[in-house]
GROMACS .gro file of C-alpha atoms in nm:
model
  240
    1MET     CA    1  -1.102  -2.798   1.335
    2ALA     CA    2  -1.385  -2.510   1.393
    3TYR     CA    3  -1.528  -2.721   1.670
    4ILE     CA    4  -1.209  -2.743   1.827
    5ASP     CA    5  -1.096  -2.417   1.859
    6LYS     CA    6  -1.459  -2.333   1.989
    7LEU     CA    7  -1.363  -2.579   2.287
    8ILE     CA    8  -1.029  -2.365   2.399
    9SER     CA    9  -1.084  -2.067   2.651
   10THR     CA   10  -0.913  -1.771   2.655
   11ASN     CA   11  -0.545  -1.792   2.719
   12GLU     CA   12  -0.581  -2.170   2.659
   13GLN     CA   13  -0.331  -2.319   2.422
   14ILE     CA   14  -0.312  -2.676   2.240
   15LEU     CA   15  -0.011  -2.853   2.250
   16LEU     CA   16  -0.082  -3.128   2.101
   17LYS     CA   17  -0.336  -3.309   1.877
   18GLN     CA   18  -0.358  -3.662   1.759
   19ARG     CA   19  -0.626  -3.848   1.589
   20MET     CA   20  -0.634  -4.249   1.611
   21HIS     CA   21  -0.389  -4.443   1.449
   22TRP     CA   22  -0.503  -4.620   1.151
   23ALA     CA   23  -0.515  -4.953   1.282
   24ALA     CA   24  -0.867  -4.847   1.491
   25LEU     CA   25  -1.007  -4.888   1.101
   26LEU     CA   26  -0.916  -5.276   1.156
   27ALA     CA   27  -1.190  -5.388   1.284
   28THR     CA   28  -1.465  -5.226   1.051
   29LEU     CA   29  -1.239  -5.360   0.788
   30TRP     CA   30  -1.230  -5.709   0.885
   31SER     CA   31  -1.593  -5.700   0.966
   32VAL     CA   32  -1.633  -5.540   0.646
   33ILE     CA   33  -1.492  -5.821   0.430
   34SER     CA   34  -1.659  -6.068   0.657
   35SER     CA   35  -1.980  -5.934   0.555
   36LEU     CA   36  -1.914  -5.961   0.166
   37ILE     CA   37  -1.769  -6.327   0.189
   38GLY     CA   38  -2.083  -6.389   0.386
   39ILE     CA   39  -2.325  -6.222   0.126
   40GLY     CA   40  -2.130  -6.409  -0.168
   41ILE     CA   41  -2.201  -6.726  -0.062
   42LEU     CA   42  -2.525  -6.656   0.008
   43TYR     CA   43  -2.576  -6.586  -0.356
   44VAL     CA   44  -2.360  -6.862  -0.502
   45ALA     CA   45  -2.610  -7.107  -0.229
   46TYR     CA   46  -2.908  -6.901  -0.389
   47ASN     CA   47  -2.777  -6.964  -0.783
   48ALA     CA   48  -2.768  -7.346  -0.668
   49LEU     CA   49  -3.048  -7.416  -0.536
   50VAL     CA   50  -3.287  -7.206  -0.793
   51LEU     CA   51  -3.121  -7.169  -1.119
   52GLY     CA   52  -2.901  -7.481  -1.093
   53VAL     CA   53  -2.592  -7.290  -1.148
   54GLY     CA   54  -2.274  -7.242  -1.004
   55PRO     CA   55  -1.966  -7.410  -0.799
   56LEU     CA   56  -2.228  -7.581  -0.585
   57ALA     CA   57  -2.474  -7.682  -0.843
   58ARG     CA   58  -2.375  -8.055  -0.809
   59PHE     CA   59  -2.383  -8.065  -0.503
   60VAL     CA   60  -2.732  -7.904  -0.398
   61PRO     CA   61  -2.987  -8.046  -0.598
   62GLY     CA   62  -3.039  -8.386  -0.449
   63SER     CA   63  -3.048  -8.252  -0.065
   64VAL     CA   64  -3.325  -8.204   0.137
   65VAL     CA   65  -3.225  -7.866   0.230
   66ALA     CA   66  -3.257  -7.773  -0.162
   67MET     CA   67  -3.590  -7.985  -0.231
   68SER     CA   68  -3.778  -7.754   0.086
   69LEU     CA   69  -3.664  -7.442  -0.060
   70ARG     CA   70  -3.637  -7.462  -0.393
   71PRO     CA   71  -4.023  -7.393  -0.410
   72ILE     CA   72  -4.060  -7.098  -0.202
   73LEU     CA   73  -3.752  -6.911  -0.336
   74ALA     CA   74  -3.883  -6.993  -0.690
   75LEU     CA   75  -4.159  -6.786  -0.594
   76LEU     CA   76  -3.977  -6.496  -0.565
   77PRO     CA   77  -3.916  -6.216  -0.839
   78THR     CA   78  -3.605  -6.267  -1.032
   79TRP     CA   79  -3.511  -5.901  -0.914
   80ALA     CA   80  -3.579  -5.969  -0.566
   81PRO     CA   81  -3.246  -6.127  -0.463
   82LEU     CA   82  -3.052  -5.900  -0.651
   83ALA     CA   83  -3.190  -5.625  -0.429
   84VAL     CA   84  -3.162  -5.803  -0.141
   85LEU     CA   85  -2.807  -5.857  -0.253
   86ALA     CA   86  -2.778  -5.459  -0.332
   87LEU     CA   87  -2.886  -5.377  -0.003
   88LEU     CA   88  -2.625  -5.596   0.190
   89ILE     CA   89  -2.385  -5.454   0.023
   90LEU     CA   90  -2.475  -5.073   0.076
   91ASN     CA   91  -2.491  -5.165   0.418
   92VAL     CA   92  -2.169  -5.303   0.464
   93PHE     CA   93  -2.028  -4.998   0.283
   94TRP     CA   94  -2.218  -4.724   0.480
   95ARG     CA   95  -2.061  -4.895   0.811
   96LEU     CA   96  -1.742  -4.860   0.682
   97LEU     CA   97  -1.779  -4.505   0.545
   98CYS     CA   98  -1.953  -4.446   0.911
   99SER     CA   99  -1.671  -4.597   1.050
  100PHE     CA  100  -1.394  -4.385   0.857
  101LEU     CA  101  -1.597  -4.032   0.899
  102ASN     CA  102  -1.601  -4.100   1.303
  103TRP     CA  103  -1.216  -4.200   1.270
  104LEU     CA  104  -1.166  -3.875   1.099
  105ASN     CA  105  -1.348  -3.625   1.290
  106SER     CA  106  -1.222  -3.798   1.677
  107MET     CA  107  -0.933  -3.631   1.836
  108ASN     CA  108  -0.712  -3.633   2.170
  109ILE     CA  109  -0.580  -3.331   2.233
  110VAL     CA  110  -0.377  -3.195   2.525
  111THR     CA  111  -0.376  -2.760   2.623
  112SER     CA  112  -0.178  -2.621   2.880
  113ARG     CA  113  -0.493  -2.670   3.125
  114ARG     CA  114  -0.699  -3.007   3.015
  115VAL     CA  115  -0.686  -3.280   2.828
  116ILE     CA  116  -0.957  -3.324   2.586
  117GLN     CA  117  -1.157  -3.595   2.381
  118VAL     CA  118  -1.373  -3.502   2.097
  119HIS     CA  119  -1.588  -3.747   1.915
  120GLY     CA  120  -1.868  -3.744   1.651
  121VAL     CA  121  -1.908  -3.631   1.279
  122LEU     CA  122  -2.300  -3.432   1.253
  123SER     CA  123  -2.387  -3.505   1.632
  124LYS     CA  124  -2.125  -3.431   1.871
  125SER     CA  125  -1.925  -3.524   2.224
  126SER     CA  126  -1.661  -3.398   2.363
  127ILE     CA  127  -1.512  -3.487   2.757
  128ASP     CA  128  -1.224  -3.284   2.905
  129SER     CA  129  -1.009  -3.341   3.209
  130SER     CA  130  -0.843  -3.052   3.437
  131LEU     CA  131  -0.447  -3.152   3.395
  132GLU     CA  132  -0.521  -3.082   3.765
  133LYS     CA  133  -0.712  -3.343   3.871
  134VAL     CA  134  -0.501  -3.586   3.680
  135ASN     CA  135  -0.320  -3.814   3.921
  136ASP     CA  136  -0.192  -4.126   3.698
  137VAL     CA  137  -0.155  -4.220   3.349
  138LEU     CA  138  -0.171  -4.585   3.250
  139LEU     CA  139   0.060  -4.632   2.886
  140GLN     CA  140  -0.048  -5.014   2.708
  141GLN     CA  141   0.114  -5.084   2.413
  142SER     CA  142   0.078  -5.457   2.264
  143PHE     CA  143   0.362  -5.631   2.070
  144VAL     CA  144   0.176  -5.566   1.736
  145GLY     CA  145   0.085  -5.154   1.860
  146ARG     CA  146   0.463  -5.137   1.922
  147ILE     CA  147   0.544  -5.252   1.557
  148ILE     CA  148   0.293  -5.028   1.394
  149GLY     CA  149   0.314  -4.763   1.610
  150TYR     CA  150  -0.004  -4.730   1.828
  151GLY     CA  151  -0.092  -4.772   2.199
  152HIS     CA  152  -0.380  -4.689   2.460
  153LEU     CA  153  -0.402  -4.436   2.743
  154LYS     CA  154  -0.588  -4.459   3.023
  155ILE     CA  155  -0.598  -4.131   3.264
  156MET     CA  156  -0.686  -4.165   3.601
  157THR     CA  157  -0.880  -3.850   3.742
  158ALA     CA  158  -1.009  -3.707   4.058
  159SER     CA  159  -1.326  -3.636   3.884
  160GLU     CA  160  -1.645  -3.809   3.865
  161THR     CA  161  -1.568  -3.948   3.549
  162GLY     CA  162  -1.268  -4.126   3.685
  163LEU     CA  163  -1.105  -4.268   3.386
  164ASN     CA  164  -1.079  -4.124   3.034
  165ALA     CA  165  -0.940  -4.415   2.790
  166MET     CA  166  -0.801  -4.302   2.476
  167ARG     CA  167  -0.710  -4.558   2.227
  168PHE     CA  168  -0.506  -4.588   1.931
  169LEU     CA  169  -0.280  -4.332   2.005
  170PRO     CA  170  -0.057  -4.290   1.735
  171ASP     CA  171   0.233  -4.203   1.955
  172PRO     CA  172   0.131  -4.264   2.299
  173LEU     CA  173   0.487  -4.183   2.461
  174GLY     CA  174   0.452  -3.839   2.303
  175PHE     CA  175   0.127  -3.797   2.460
  176LYS     CA  176   0.183  -3.902   2.766
  177ARG     CA  177   0.510  -3.684   2.767
  178VAL     CA  178   0.347  -3.365   2.709
  179LEU     CA  179   0.070  -3.394   2.884
  180LEU     CA  180   0.251  -3.442   3.216
  181ASP     CA  181   0.484  -3.201   3.142
  182SER     CA  182   0.210  -2.970   3.072
  183LYS     CA  183   0.087  -3.059   3.424
  184GLN     CA  184   0.341  -2.999   3.603
  185ARG     CA  185   0.422  -2.620   3.454
  186LEU     CA  186   0.065  -2.585   3.565
  187SER     CA  187   0.138  -2.689   3.885
  188ASP     CA  188   0.474  -2.474   3.943
  189SER     CA  189   0.267  -2.198   3.817
  190GLY     CA  190   0.007  -2.225   4.073
  191ALA     CA  191   0.298  -2.280   4.348
  192THR     CA  192   0.471  -1.981   4.228
  193LEU     CA  193   0.188  -1.730   4.250
  194ALA     CA  194   0.087  -1.935   4.591
  195SER     CA  195   0.434  -1.813   4.741
  196ALA     CA  196   0.444  -1.450   4.619
  197PRO     CA  197   0.467  -1.206   4.882
  198PRO     CA  198   0.155  -1.014   4.900
  199ALA     CA  199   0.217  -0.641   4.777
  200ALA     CA  200   0.319  -0.352   5.016
  201PRO     CA  201   0.037  -0.086   5.103
  202VAL     CA  202   0.114   0.242   4.937
  203ALA     CA  203   0.157   0.468   5.230
  204ALA     CA  204  -0.112   0.757   5.221
  205ALA     CA  205   0.055   1.118   5.140
  206PRO     CA  206   0.070   1.322   5.475
  207SER     CA  207  -0.168   1.602   5.542
  208VAL     CA  208  -0.115   1.931   5.542
  209ALA     CA  209  -0.134   1.963   5.911
  210GLU     CA  210   0.117   1.677   5.916
  211ARG     CA  211   0.329   1.844   5.713
  212LEU     CA  212   0.286   2.199   5.926
  213GLN     CA  213   0.390   1.967   6.194
  214GLU     CA  214   0.716   1.888   6.056
  215LEU     CA  215   0.820   2.181   5.984
  216GLN     CA  216   0.765   2.319   6.303
  217LYS     CA  217   0.982   2.082   6.386
  218LEU     CA  218   1.273   2.186   6.158
  219LYS     CA  219   1.244   2.566   6.240
  220ASP     CA  220   1.277   2.449   6.652
  221GLN     CA  221   1.570   2.255   6.521
  222GLY     CA  222   1.708   2.544   6.378
  223LEU     CA  223   1.755   2.343   6.067
  224ILE     CA  224   1.541   2.629   5.850
  225SER     CA  225   1.558   2.982   5.889
  226GLU     CA  226   1.240   3.204   6.016
  227ALA     CA  227   1.256   3.346   5.639
  228GLU     CA  228   1.232   2.993   5.478
  229TYR     CA  229   0.935   2.876   5.737
  230ALA     CA  230   0.752   3.182   5.714
  231ALA     CA  231   0.790   3.110   5.304
  232LYS     CA  232   0.714   2.728   5.320
  233ARG     CA  233   0.419   2.774   5.577
  234GLU     CA  234   0.259   3.047   5.335
  235LYS     CA  235   0.290   2.824   5.027
  236LEU     CA  236   0.125   2.500   5.250
  237LEU     CA  237  -0.176   2.711   5.373
  238ALA     CA  238  -0.205   2.838   5.003
  239ASP     CA  239  -0.207   2.450   4.890
  240MET     CA  240  -0.527   2.366   5.155
   0.00000   0.00000   0.00000
């Protein structure tokens, strides 16, 4: 995903990316099925009240509700119920499509420096926490989650947000392991840099005067001859 690549800084590596488990769509799917059943019941009831057809036709005609609503519903044009029905069905499937696209574009990421959550299709939002600020990681996995393979993580940090909730991770144990391993490597590298001894200062090269003094000492101690002293002294003076 190009958007995720833009979030990653220089020398930062992505260690793990996980999209939410498909179980995250079950609540939306159940809502869609319930809505379609409700729409079907309304359509059947309308046919029984106005047209006198359908499975409820023999139960509705003599009821007080039918006698009150039938004159009002009869005033509606014939296309109105079908138009309302079509709008309701489109709204249901639009919600399902939006949920699917949001699931497709949501990602939980562990890098060498941070843990990141990305959400949104056209409008994007991201939450990231430095691994250095992660204090505790709480894993929650229900019985159903263990069977079909998902779980939830709560990451408690020292930042202002305080808590990052990552729901429906397809491999919560693996995600937690990669997160903690990356945090440990980051801590170890920081400790190594902190304990490294400072570099020794580079000694300055001796000046010509100091070298002449050293040369004089060598001649006085008899370590070099008069001729060698004169030649080296002349060379040093020439280099000035």
